Amino acid sequence: MLNRNLHEIMKMKEYYNGFLKDKNPPGSVFTAKVSACSITAYKSGKVLFQGNGCEIEAGKWGEAVEKKPAQTKSSVSKGKVPNGISLMSAIGSDEVGTGDFFGPITVVAAYVKKEDIPLLKELGVRDSKDLNDEKIIAIAKVIKDIIPFSLMTLKNEKYNQLQQSGMSQGKMKAILHNQAILNVLEKISPVKPQAILIDQFVQESTYYQHLKNQKAIARENVYFSTKAEGIHLAVAAASILARFAFVQYMDKLSVAAGFTIPKGAGSQVDEAAAKLILKKGREVLPQFVKLHFANSEKAMNLVKKKRG
Ligand code: MN
């Protein structure tokens, strides 16, 4: 829910022209419906965003959508991001590779000055889910020289060590995000960002719980939101750079394996892992995959079958 003056509400109405509904509830100025979100603005200044796809819609107007009453406190919370965050100079951070059997986890924090937002838009920076790898690589090659960023790559061997020592993937991610953000803060110092936005992967309290033994923790102006790529371009840029680093690393793994390593965690990665084991031996696996995934066992079963 947002509180706006009538002038702002009229601007919103203009924006949603074409998606306006004929019938308005009593006391409202307009009602609009876009793909997965209903917007109702009231004369009182209240604006309601209702539906599953509202984070991005509300983000356009500078605020995260409030949790639905039906959701419990334990679900991932939408940290309250400040009004107008989309137009601020901000650090954004995001990660790639957490669900991929092969390859590392890459986390990038990137700083986007508000003056650079139009340029980045022009260069095609947006939600990486709308971009294919080819596009992502092309954009990343340009923006890597424009914006300050820090890339943290957690290679498979180290990942497996940490995982076997009992560290959760959530904790690994929290540590990587925090470190990447600290690195960027140092790079841009003495300039400070107006906001730091983390693409939310865990509840805020859990995030800081994971960091409790870290020497330095970035906390000032740190906000969390799911689908943060749609809220600030810094997160979209971070996501693109993280994806680029991941894709490059996968290329290196493919060279080492002698064949193309697939992404994801579907049956194609089981096949590829089996092929790798047959070619190079089981002992090379920790350098290529996240061992605790169920895919490891599936690959071993395939190896047994193939060896007959
Ligand atoms: Mn993310």
Short mmCIF file of C-alpha atoms in Angstrom, two decimals, residues 2 4 15 49 54-65 80-92 111-121 125 194-197 223 225 227-236:
data_model
loop_
_atom_site.label_atom_id
_atom_site.label_comp_id
_atom_site.label_asym_id
_atom_site.label_seq_id
_atom_site.Cartn_x
_atom_site.Cartn_y
_atom_site.Cartn_z
CA LEU A 2 1.25 3.42 -0.94
CA ARG A 4 0.23 9.40 -2.63
CA TYR A 15 0.44 5.34 -16.86
CA PHE A 49 -1.55 -3.46 -5.19
CA CYS A 54 2.65 -6.97 -7.71
CA GLU A 55 6.25 -6.57 -6.55
CA ILE A 56 7.36 -5.24 -9.92
CA GLU A 57 4.27 -3.08 -10.36
CA ALA A 58 4.62 -1.53 -6.89
CA GLY A 59 8.38 -1.21 -7.45
CA LYS A 60 7.73 1.07 -10.40
CA TRP A 61 6.18 3.48 -7.93
CA GLY A 62 8.96 3.09 -5.46
CA GLU A 63 7.68 0.64 -2.93
CA ALA A 64 7.57 -3.07 -2.31
CA VAL A 65 4.14 -4.58 -2.05
CA LYS A 80 10.29 -2.24 3.11
CA VAL A 81 12.27 -0.61 0.34
CA PRO A 82 12.25 3.19 0.40
CA ASN A 83 9.93 5.28 -1.76
CA GLY A 84 11.43 6.09 -5.13
CA ILE A 85 14.27 3.58 -4.78
CA SER A 86 14.20 2.86 -8.54
CA LEU A 87 15.60 6.31 -9.23
CA MET A 88 18.27 6.31 -6.51
CA SER A 89 22.00 5.69 -6.80
CA ALA A 90 22.13 2.14 -5.52
CA ILE A 91 24.13 -1.03 -5.12
CA GLY A 92 22.24 -4.14 -6.22
CA TYR A 111 26.74 0.11 -8.23
CA VAL A 112 24.50 2.16 -10.51
CA LYS A 113 24.50 5.94 -10.15
CA LYS A 114 21.13 7.50 -10.76
CA GLU A 115 22.63 9.47 -13.68
CA ASP A 116 23.55 6.19 -15.37
CA ILE A 117 20.10 4.62 -15.16
CA PRO A 118 18.93 5.93 -18.58
CA LEU A 119 22.18 4.79 -20.23
CA LEU A 120 21.87 1.29 -18.78
CA LYS A 121 18.26 1.09 -19.94
CA VAL A 125 19.78 -3.82 -18.98
CA GLN A 194 21.49 5.87 -1.30
CA ALA A 195 20.35 2.28 -1.04
CA ILE A 196 21.67 -1.27 -1.20
CA LEU A 197 19.17 -3.75 -2.59
CA TYR A 223 17.05 -3.54 1.78
CA SER A 225 13.12 -7.68 -1.93
CA LYS A 227 12.12 -9.91 -7.77
CA ALA A 228 14.47 -7.02 -7.03
CA GLU A 229 15.68 -7.08 -10.64
CA GLY A 230 12.42 -5.36 -11.49
CA ILE A 231 12.84 -2.77 -8.75
CA HIS A 232 16.30 -1.34 -9.44
CA LEU A 233 18.54 -1.64 -12.50
CA ALA A 234 21.56 -2.20 -10.22
CA VAL A 235 20.11 -5.62 -9.34
CA ALA A 236 19.35 -6.34 -13.00
#
